[in-house]
Tab-separated table of N, CA and C in Angstrom:
chain	number	residue	atom	x	y	z
A	1	MET	N	108.598	127.281	11.367
A	1	MET	CA	108.536	125.412	11.814
A	1	MET	C	107.530	124.810	10.956
A	2	SER	N	108.337	123.520	10.398
A	2	SER	CA	107.014	122.848	9.601
A	2	SER	C	106.069	121.971	10.655
A	3	SER	N	105.205	121.684	9.905
A	3	SER	CA	104.031	120.980	10.579
A	3	SER	C	104.220	119.471	10.300
A	4	ARG	N	103.900	118.576	11.383
A	4	ARG	CA	103.982	117.503	11.387
A	4	ARG	C	102.630	116.636	11.505
A	5	VAL	N	102.589	115.512	12.201
A	5	VAL	CA	101.470	115.281	12.709
A	5	VAL	C	100.307	115.875	13.059
A	6	ASP	N	99.045	116.114	12.624
A	6	ASP	CA	98.144	117.040	13.358
A	6	ASP	C	97.201	116.209	14.216
A	7	HIS	N	97.477	116.005	15.495
A	7	HIS	CA	96.534	115.126	16.049
A	7	HIS	C	95.065	115.486	16.454
A	8	PHE	N	94.489	116.627	16.209
A	8	PHE	CA	93.427	116.982	16.071
A	8	PHE	C	92.793	116.468	14.719
A	9	GLN	N	93.299	115.891	13.749
A	9	GLN	CA	92.789	115.093	12.531
A	9	GLN	C	93.000	113.768	12.749
A	10	THR	N	94.100	113.297	13.321
A	10	THR	CA	94.454	111.750	13.059
A	10	THR	C	93.713	111.023	14.357
A	11	ILE	N	93.625	111.616	15.597
A	11	ILE	CA	93.127	111.151	16.730
A	11	ILE	C	92.136	112.114	17.365
A	12	PRO	N	90.809	112.406	16.909
A	12	PRO	CA	90.133	113.333	17.119
A	12	PRO	C	89.232	113.270	18.578
A	13	ALA	N	88.907	111.618	18.731
A	13	ALA	CA	88.326	111.119	19.985
A	13	ALA	C	89.445	111.600	21.099
A	14	LEU	N	90.479	111.051	21.178
A	14	LEU	CA	91.362	111.297	22.288
A	14	LEU	C	91.656	113.048	22.456
A	15	ILE	N	91.861	113.666	21.446
A	15	ILE	CA	91.948	114.958	21.528
A	15	ILE	C	91.071	115.923	22.491
A	16	LYS	N	89.534	115.270	21.722
A	16	LYS	CA	88.434	115.411	22.613
A	16	LYS	C	88.481	115.378	24.088
A	17	ILE	N	88.942	114.211	24.370
A	17	ILE	CA	89.018	113.693	25.898
A	17	ILE	C	89.975	114.644	26.609
A	18	LEU	N	91.171	114.988	26.055
A	18	LEU	CA	92.263	115.828	26.637
A	18	LEU	C	91.491	116.971	26.799
A	19	GLY	N	90.763	117.578	25.575
A	19	GLY	CA	90.306	119.014	25.495
A	19	GLY	C	89.114	119.208	26.733
A	20	ASP	N	88.329	118.201	27.015
A	20	ASP	CA	87.617	118.101	27.838
A	20	ASP	C	88.070	118.107	29.266
A	21	ALA	N	88.986	117.407	29.505
A	21	ALA	CA	89.606	117.500	30.892
A	21	ALA	C	90.439	118.657	30.948
A	22	SER	N	91.170	119.446	29.896
A	22	SER	CA	91.238	120.758	30.421
A	22	SER	C	90.370	121.811	30.684
A	23	VAL	N	88.872	121.831	29.845
A	23	VAL	CA	88.187	122.536	30.145
A	23	VAL	C	87.744	122.187	31.774
A	24	ALA	N	87.643	120.932	32.001
A	24	ALA	CA	87.210	120.625	33.688
A	24	ALA	C	88.221	120.990	34.503
A	25	SER	N	89.506	120.934	34.301
A	25	SER	CA	90.398	121.480	35.043
A	25	SER	C	90.586	123.046	34.950
A	26	GLY	N	90.074	123.682	33.900
A	26	GLY	CA	89.802	125.097	33.894
A	26	GLY	C	88.867	125.593	35.235
A	27	LYS	N	87.912	124.759	35.102
A	27	LYS	CA	86.543	125.175	36.099
A	27	LYS	C	86.878	124.920	37.597
A	28	ASN	N	87.865	124.378	37.894
A	28	ASN	CA	88.054	123.647	38.900
A	28	ASN	C	88.271	124.694	40.020
A	29	ILE	N	88.750	124.710	41.274
A	29	ILE	CA	89.037	125.537	42.462
A	29	ILE	C	90.244	126.577	42.260
A	30	LEU	N	90.909	126.412	41.592
A	30	LEU	CA	92.355	126.957	41.245
A	30	LEU	C	92.140	128.634	40.691
A	31	ASP	N	93.106	129.317	41.191
A	31	ASP	CA	92.861	130.707	40.490
A	31	ASP	C	93.464	130.585	39.074
A	32	LYS	N	92.591	131.239	38.442
A	32	LYS	CA	93.063	131.195	36.871
A	32	LYS	C	94.493	132.026	36.576
A	33	LYS	N	94.814	132.940	37.189
A	33	LYS	CA	95.942	133.532	37.019
A	33	LYS	C	97.195	132.443	37.276
A	34	LEU	N	96.897	131.603	38.443
A	34	LEU	CA	97.768	130.701	38.971
A	34	LEU	C	98.060	129.465	37.887
A	35	ARG	N	96.997	129.063	37.377
A	35	ARG	CA	97.026	127.987	36.374
A	35	ARG	C	97.715	128.374	35.110
A	36	HIS	N	97.866	129.961	34.743
A	36	HIS	CA	98.508	130.444	33.711
A	36	HIS	C	99.874	130.466	34.150
A	37	LEU	N	100.156	130.777	35.192
A	37	LEU	CA	101.708	130.862	35.550
A	37	LEU	C	102.305	129.497	35.599
A	38	MET	N	101.333	128.140	35.885
A	38	MET	CA	101.795	126.927	35.909
A	38	MET	C	102.136	126.628	34.521
A	39	ASP	N	101.114	126.715	33.633
A	39	ASP	CA	101.070	126.484	32.551
A	39	ASP	C	102.389	126.828	31.601
A	40	ILE	N	102.707	128.077	31.884
A	40	ILE	CA	103.545	128.995	31.234
A	40	ILE	C	104.901	128.298	31.807
A	41	ARG	N	105.412	127.920	33.241
A	41	ARG	CA	106.467	127.601	33.641
A	41	ARG	C	106.544	126.000	32.983
A	42	ALA	N	105.485	124.919	32.789
A	42	ALA	CA	105.850	123.788	32.259
A	42	ALA	C	106.240	123.897	30.791
A	43	SER	N	105.465	125.021	30.400
A	43	SER	CA	105.823	124.848	28.905
A	43	SER	C	107.481	125.588	28.513
A	44	GLN	N	107.777	126.199	29.099
A	44	GLN	CA	109.156	126.825	29.175
A	44	GLN	C	109.985	125.353	29.422
A	45	LEU	N	109.774	124.927	30.533
A	45	LEU	CA	110.600	123.692	30.968
A	45	LEU	C	110.497	122.645	29.730
A	46	ASN	N	109.696	122.396	28.936
A	46	ASN	CA	109.450	121.466	28.038
A	46	ASN	C	109.722	122.077	26.734
A	47	HIS	N	110.179	123.267	26.617
A	47	HIS	CA	110.498	123.999	25.123
A	47	HIS	C	109.283	123.900	24.327
A	48	CYS	N	107.961	123.895	24.544
A	48	CYS	CA	106.956	123.918	24.059
A	48	CYS	C	106.477	125.416	23.411
A	49	ALA	N	107.037	125.596	22.318
A	49	ALA	CA	106.779	127.078	21.747
A	49	ALA	C	105.263	127.567	21.651
A	50	PHE	N	104.313	126.462	21.022
A	50	PHE	CA	103.337	126.801	21.036
A	50	PHE	C	102.321	126.988	21.982
A	51	CYS	N	102.576	126.245	22.983
A	51	CYS	CA	101.827	126.379	24.632
A	51	CYS	C	102.293	127.439	25.251
A	52	LEU	N	103.423	127.730	25.125
A	52	LEU	CA	104.017	129.103	25.732
A	52	LEU	C	103.608	130.309	25.020
A	53	ASP	N	103.618	130.343	23.895
A	53	ASP	CA	102.873	131.387	23.383
A	53	ASP	C	101.392	131.693	23.934
A	54	MET	N	100.413	130.546	23.602
A	54	MET	CA	99.274	130.507	24.004
A	54	MET	C	99.078	131.077	25.431
A	55	HIS	N	99.901	130.408	26.454
A	55	HIS	CA	99.378	130.642	27.944
A	55	HIS	C	99.954	131.813	28.134
A	56	VAL	N	100.707	132.816	27.680
A	56	VAL	CA	101.127	134.360	27.799
A	56	VAL	C	100.210	134.838	27.539
A	57	LYS	N	99.946	134.443	26.352
A	57	LYS	CA	98.747	135.637	26.117
A	57	LYS	C	97.602	135.459	26.757
A	58	GLU	N	97.051	133.931	27.113
A	58	GLU	CA	95.606	133.966	27.809
A	58	GLU	C	96.035	134.503	29.389
A	59	ALA	N	97.263	134.421	29.626
A	59	ALA	CA	97.415	135.223	30.893
A	59	ALA	C	97.386	136.726	31.095
A	60	LYS	N	97.692	137.380	29.964
A	60	LYS	CA	97.720	138.621	29.843
A	60	LYS	C	96.130	138.955	29.795
A	61	LEU	N	95.504	138.685	28.775
A	61	LEU	CA	94.027	138.577	28.704
A	61	LEU	C	93.440	138.397	29.992
A	62	HIS	N	93.558	137.554	30.778
A	62	HIS	CA	93.280	137.649	32.315
A	62	HIS	C	93.637	138.473	33.451
A	63	GLY	N	94.522	139.309	32.886
A	63	GLY	CA	94.672	140.454	33.774
A	63	GLY	C	96.471	140.381	34.325
A	64	GLU	N	96.936	139.512	34.071
A	64	GLU	CA	98.093	139.175	34.423
A	64	GLU	C	99.333	140.235	34.095
A	65	ARG	N	100.325	140.797	34.813
A	65	ARG	CA	100.954	142.085	34.559
A	65	ARG	C	102.230	141.376	33.888
A	66	GLU	N	102.297	142.091	32.769
A	66	GLU	CA	103.558	141.448	31.916
A	66	GLU	C	104.762	141.458	32.712
A	67	LEU	N	105.097	142.272	33.449
A	67	LEU	CA	106.510	141.871	34.234
A	67	LEU	C	106.418	140.641	35.149
A	68	ARG	N	105.408	140.409	35.587
A	68	ARG	CA	105.381	138.976	36.044
A	68	ARG	C	105.557	137.861	35.104
A	69	LEU	N	104.612	137.982	33.755
A	69	LEU	CA	105.048	137.069	32.773
A	69	LEU	C	106.590	136.754	32.480
A	70	TYR	N	107.238	137.961	32.480
A	70	TYR	CA	108.979	137.917	32.001
A	70	TYR	C	109.458	137.283	33.272
A	71	HIS	N	109.053	137.440	34.273
A	71	HIS	CA	109.575	136.728	35.518
A	71	HIS	C	109.566	135.331	35.762
A	72	VAL	N	108.690	134.569	35.107
A	72	VAL	CA	108.312	133.287	35.296
A	72	VAL	C	109.016	132.404	35.302
A	73	ALA	N	110.283	132.454	34.409
A	73	ALA	CA	111.621	132.089	34.086
A	73	ALA	C	112.453	132.081	35.532
A	74	ILE	N	112.701	132.964	36.255
A	74	ILE	CA	113.162	133.495	37.117
A	74	ILE	C	112.351	133.598	38.691
A	75	TRP	N	111.321	132.715	39.051
A	75	TRP	CA	110.319	132.825	39.809
A	75	TRP	C	111.034	132.704	41.124
A	76	ARG	N	112.176	131.573	41.266
A	76	ARG	CA	112.419	131.540	42.547
A	76	ARG	C	113.131	132.848	43.186
A	77	GLU	N	113.922	133.804	42.356
A	77	GLU	CA	114.420	134.627	42.746
A	77	GLU	C	113.626	136.000	42.613
A	78	SER	N	112.664	136.109	42.165
A	78	SER	CA	111.721	137.085	41.654
A	78	SER	C	111.027	137.549	42.824
A	79	PRO	N	110.770	138.474	43.490
A	79	PRO	CA	110.005	139.153	44.695
A	79	PRO	C	108.463	139.270	44.180
A	80	LEU	N	108.140	138.965	42.630
A	80	LEU	CA	106.568	139.378	42.507
A	80	LEU	C	105.620	138.278	42.752
A	81	PHE	N	106.229	137.348	43.116
A	81	PHE	CA	105.517	136.148	43.272
A	81	PHE	C	105.043	135.765	44.936
A	82	THR	N	104.232	135.501	45.193
A	82	THR	CA	103.688	135.081	46.545
A	82	THR	C	104.313	133.731	46.889
A	83	ALA	N	104.296	133.248	48.233
A	83	ALA	CA	104.626	132.034	48.754
A	83	ALA	C	103.929	130.834	48.313
A	84	LYS	N	102.730	130.894	47.905
A	84	LYS	CA	101.796	130.375	47.670
A	84	LYS	C	101.938	130.127	45.849
A	85	GLU	N	102.095	130.868	45.463
A	85	GLU	CA	102.415	130.961	43.876
A	85	GLU	C	103.609	130.152	43.819
A	86	LYS	N	104.595	130.612	44.529
A	86	LYS	CA	106.324	129.840	44.365
A	86	LYS	C	106.051	128.191	44.768
A	87	ALA	N	105.124	127.884	45.692
A	87	ALA	CA	104.969	126.344	45.774
A	87	ALA	C	104.461	125.688	44.682
A	88	ALA	N	103.591	126.463	44.298
A	88	ALA	CA	102.552	125.998	42.795
A	88	ALA	C	103.701	125.875	41.822
A	89	LEU	N	104.760	126.756	41.789
A	89	LEU	CA	105.833	126.629	40.680
A	89	LEU	C	106.486	125.724	40.734
A	90	ALA	N	107.002	125.627	42.083
A	90	ALA	CA	107.599	124.239	42.289
A	90	ALA	C	107.155	123.186	42.192
A	91	LEU	N	106.050	122.854	42.502
A	91	LEU	CA	105.245	121.439	42.276
A	91	LEU	C	105.229	121.362	40.683
A	92	THR	N	104.934	122.017	39.857
A	92	THR	CA	104.923	122.523	38.190
A	92	THR	C	106.417	121.646	37.733
A	93	GLU	N	107.593	122.205	38.740
A	93	GLU	CA	108.670	121.862	38.122
A	93	GLU	C	109.328	120.527	38.168
A	94	ALA	N	108.716	120.085	39.612
A	94	ALA	CA	109.003	118.745	40.151
A	94	ALA	C	108.062	117.379	39.715
A	95	LEU	N	106.636	118.115	38.782
A	95	LEU	CA	106.005	117.005	38.170
A	95	LEU	C	106.195	117.164	36.703
A	96	THR	N	107.058	118.110	36.340
A	96	THR	CA	107.427	118.360	34.947
A	96	THR	C	108.660	117.601	34.509
A	97	ARG	N	109.480	117.701	35.336
A	97	ARG	CA	111.278	117.170	35.372
A	97	ARG	C	110.897	116.198	36.774
A	98	ILE	N	110.469	115.148	36.755
A	98	ILE	CA	110.472	114.268	37.748
A	98	ILE	C	111.792	113.613	38.025
A	99	ASP	N	112.458	113.769	38.929
A	99	ASP	CA	113.525	113.023	39.223
A	99	ASP	C	113.666	111.889	40.101
A	100	ASN	N	114.618	111.110	40.533
A	100	ASN	CA	114.682	109.932	41.236
A	100	ASN	C	113.768	109.672	42.314
A	101	HIS	N	113.685	111.054	42.973
A	101	HIS	CA	113.273	111.259	44.283
A	101	HIS	C	111.665	111.530	44.378
A	102	GLY	N	111.465	112.065	42.974
A	102	GLY	CA	109.909	112.139	43.060
A	102	GLY	C	109.582	113.496	43.520
A	103	VAL	N	108.393	113.746	44.396
A	103	VAL	CA	108.419	115.158	44.953
A	103	VAL	C	108.390	115.032	46.805
A	104	SER	N	109.335	115.821	46.932
A	104	SER	CA	110.191	115.826	48.443
A	104	SER	C	108.969	115.979	49.557
A	105	ASP	N	109.448	115.587	50.518
A	105	ASP	CA	108.418	115.948	51.585
A	105	ASP	C	108.567	117.415	51.981
A	106	ALA	N	109.866	117.822	51.698
A	106	ALA	CA	109.765	119.481	52.062
A	106	ALA	C	108.919	119.914	51.430
A	107	LEU	N	108.894	119.819	49.796
A	107	LEU	CA	108.045	120.601	48.848
A	107	LEU	C	106.437	120.346	49.264
A	108	TYR	N	106.082	118.918	49.553
A	108	TYR	CA	104.872	118.720	49.974
A	108	TYR	C	104.139	119.080	51.288
A	109	SER	N	105.126	119.474	52.066
A	109	SER	CA	104.963	120.367	53.297
A	109	SER	C	104.674	121.832	53.062
A	110	GLU	N	105.089	122.433	52.189
A	110	GLU	CA	105.257	123.650	51.647
A	110	GLU	C	104.016	123.573	51.117
A	111	LEU	N	103.524	122.887	50.281
A	111	LEU	CA	102.346	122.952	49.161
A	111	LEU	C	101.122	122.808	50.616
A	112	ALA	N	101.280	121.916	51.416
A	112	ALA	CA	100.134	121.922	52.660
A	112	ALA	C	100.052	123.028	53.366
A	113	GLU	N	100.924	123.905	53.237
A	113	GLU	CA	100.650	125.314	54.229
A	113	GLU	C	100.172	126.010	53.194
A	114	HIS	N	99.733	126.090	52.150
A	114	HIS	CA	98.989	126.880	51.150
A	114	HIS	C	98.004	126.653	50.561
A	115	PHE	N	97.730	125.015	50.153
A	115	PHE	CA	96.880	124.357	49.685
A	115	PHE	C	95.824	123.311	50.252
A	116	THR	N	94.741	123.240	50.047
A	116	THR	CA	93.937	122.237	50.753
A	116	THR	C	94.103	121.043	49.894
A	117	GLN	N	93.850	119.825	50.343
A	117	GLN	CA	94.048	118.378	49.563
A	117	GLN	C	93.335	118.511	48.078
A	118	GLU	N	92.435	119.018	48.046
A	118	GLU	CA	91.651	119.072	46.968
A	118	GLU	C	92.039	120.211	46.110
A	119	GLU	N	93.022	121.350	46.405
A	119	GLU	CA	93.471	122.122	45.645
A	119	GLU	C	95.230	121.482	45.387
A	120	ILE	N	95.578	120.596	45.959
A	120	ILE	CA	96.938	119.950	45.507
A	120	ILE	C	96.386	119.100	44.639
A	121	SER	N	95.467	118.413	44.709
A	121	SER	CA	94.964	117.493	43.480
A	121	SER	C	94.704	118.277	42.221
A	122	ALA	N	94.017	119.351	42.323
A	122	ALA	CA	93.698	120.012	40.895
A	122	ALA	C	95.084	120.497	40.762
A	123	LEU	N	95.947	121.021	41.283
A	123	LEU	CA	97.363	121.522	40.897
A	123	LEU	C	98.206	120.053	39.978
A	124	THR	N	97.961	119.167	40.530
A	124	THR	CA	98.720	117.946	40.001
A	124	THR	C	97.914	117.652	38.264
A	125	PHE	N	96.648	117.610	38.572
A	125	PHE	CA	95.839	117.239	37.279
A	125	PHE	C	96.236	118.717	36.335
A	126	SER	N	96.199	119.801	36.627
A	126	SER	CA	96.681	120.880	35.870
A	126	SER	C	98.089	120.446	35.210
A	127	ILE	N	98.902	120.317	36.133
A	127	ILE	CA	100.013	120.235	35.598
A	127	ILE	C	100.253	118.728	34.432
A	128	ALA	N	99.597	117.620	34.921
A	128	ALA	CA	99.415	116.494	34.111
A	128	ALA	C	99.052	116.887	32.646
A	129	ILE	N	97.878	117.646	32.619
A	129	ILE	CA	97.459	118.315	31.458
A	129	ILE	C	98.201	119.030	30.641
A	130	ILE	N	98.903	120.083	31.273
A	130	ILE	CA	99.639	120.976	30.288
A	130	ILE	C	100.789	120.451	29.974
A	131	ASN	N	101.571	118.979	30.551
A	131	ASN	CA	102.579	118.583	30.135
A	131	ASN	C	101.880	117.417	28.772
A	132	ALA	N	100.892	117.036	29.101
A	132	ALA	CA	100.384	116.390	27.974
A	132	ALA	C	100.175	117.088	26.585
A	133	TRP	N	99.598	118.449	26.810
A	133	TRP	CA	99.416	119.175	25.705
A	133	TRP	C	100.944	119.669	25.041
A	134	ASN	N	101.588	119.761	26.175
A	134	ASN	CA	103.171	120.124	25.511
A	134	ASN	C	103.882	118.934	24.492
A	135	ARG	N	103.688	117.786	25.132
A	135	ARG	CA	104.343	116.601	24.325
A	135	ARG	C	103.500	116.876	22.816
A	136	LEU	N	102.096	116.772	22.847
A	136	LEU	CA	101.562	116.726	21.692
A	136	LEU	C	102.001	117.749	20.459
A	137	GLN	N	102.060	119.178	21.141
A	137	GLN	CA	102.373	120.272	20.517
A	137	GLN	C	103.763	120.051	19.933
A	138	ILE	N	104.578	119.722	20.854
A	138	ILE	CA	106.012	119.224	20.470
A	138	ILE	C	106.246	118.614	19.285
A	139	LEU	N	106.255	117.525	19.114
A	139	LEU	CA	105.633	116.376	18.292
A	139	LEU	C	105.371	117.194	17.023
A	140	SER	N	104.174	117.746	16.991
A	140	SER	CA	103.415	118.198	15.652
A	140	SER	C	104.082	119.624	15.160
A	141	ARG	N	105.096	120.160	16.307
A	141	ARG	CA	105.844	121.214	15.760
A	141	ARG	C	104.577	122.198	15.621
A	142	ALA	N	103.750	122.645	15.936
A	142	ALA	CA	102.803	123.904	15.583
A	142	ALA	C	103.114	125.087	15.962
A	143	GLU	N	102.993	125.799	14.980
A	143	GLU	CA	103.501	127.254	14.711
A	143	GLU	C	102.788	128.064	16.040
A	144	PRO	N	103.857	128.593	16.881
A	144	PRO	CA	103.165	129.832	17.866
A	144	PRO	C	102.427	130.604	17.301
A	145	GLY	N	101.033	131.098	17.769
A	145	GLY	CA	100.183	131.988	17.217
A	145	GLY	C	99.500	131.668	16.302
A	146	SER	N	99.535	130.281	15.820
A	146	SER	CA	99.133	129.856	14.446
A	146	SER	C	97.169	129.901	14.833
A	147	LEU	N	96.765	129.801	16.023
A	147	LEU	CA	95.482	129.556	16.242
A	147	LEU	C	94.868	130.774	17.231
A	148	ASP	N	95.755	131.982	17.025
A	148	ASP	CA	95.558	132.981	17.885
A	148	ASP	C	93.874	133.680	17.447
A	149	SER	N	93.517	133.736	16.228
A	149	SER	CA	92.298	134.424	16.183
A	149	SER	C	91.414	133.562	16.225
A	150	ALA	N	91.347	132.108	16.222
A	150	ALA	CA	90.317	131.014	16.560
A	150	ALA	C	90.108	131.075	18.252
A	151	TYR	N	91.142	131.408	18.885
A	151	TYR	CA	91.077	131.263	20.423
A	151	TYR	C	91.025	132.571	21.106
A	152	GLY	N	90.794	133.869	20.184
A	152	GLY	CA	90.649	135.140	20.431
A	152	GLY	C	91.784	135.752	21.226
A	153	LEU	N	92.957	135.307	21.109
A	153	LEU	CA	94.343	135.281	21.694
A	153	LEU	C	95.106	136.624	20.893
A	154	ASP	N	94.396	137.037	19.808
A	154	ASP	CA	95.146	138.348	19.230
A	154	ASP	C	94.475	139.445	19.755
A	155	ARG	N	93.803	139.479	20.895
A	155	ARG	CA	93.227	140.330	21.654
A	155	ARG	C	94.228	140.643	22.492
A	156	ALA	N	95.035	140.099	22.906
A	156	ALA	CA	96.147	139.809	23.671
A	156	ALA	C	97.234	141.099	23.260
A	157	ASP	N	97.267	141.591	21.891
A	157	ASP	CA	98.062	142.435	21.519
A	157	ASP	C	99.626	142.397	22.012
A	158	LEU	N	100.032	141.254	21.657
A	158	LEU	CA	101.524	140.503	22.247
A	158	LEU	C	101.962	140.466	20.659
A	159	SER	N	101.647	140.532	19.493
A	159	SER	CA	102.420	140.001	18.380
A	159	SER	C	103.458	140.729	18.017
């Protein structure tokens, strides 16, 4: 892949703000493994190779089982995810590929069965942030794995 615009060089102040939002979002009340699953699914839907590569490696480093990582693309059919995880993945899909109806009442009811209002807000911010990163990386055509050593992702042993 060829590199295009480097947002880190051209608009460092905005990248810092988005990075700070990512860090703050990562410190919220959501389970890290759940956030990784959501980041992976959004990155799959957006065809963001850089982010997909990064979040799969992060998930493995945080103890996620490889089989579950392989099953993220088929999460609806897979028996490996809990109802709570499936609700979060459904929201990830709904907010990544927003249709004319937005988030259905049925999905919101399902979310409310598993998450508090604060957690639903945290889910929404996490999804918004990964979608922003996906769009930046897709335009720049960042090479998957190019920052592994800088982020310590080479320890995932998935190269």
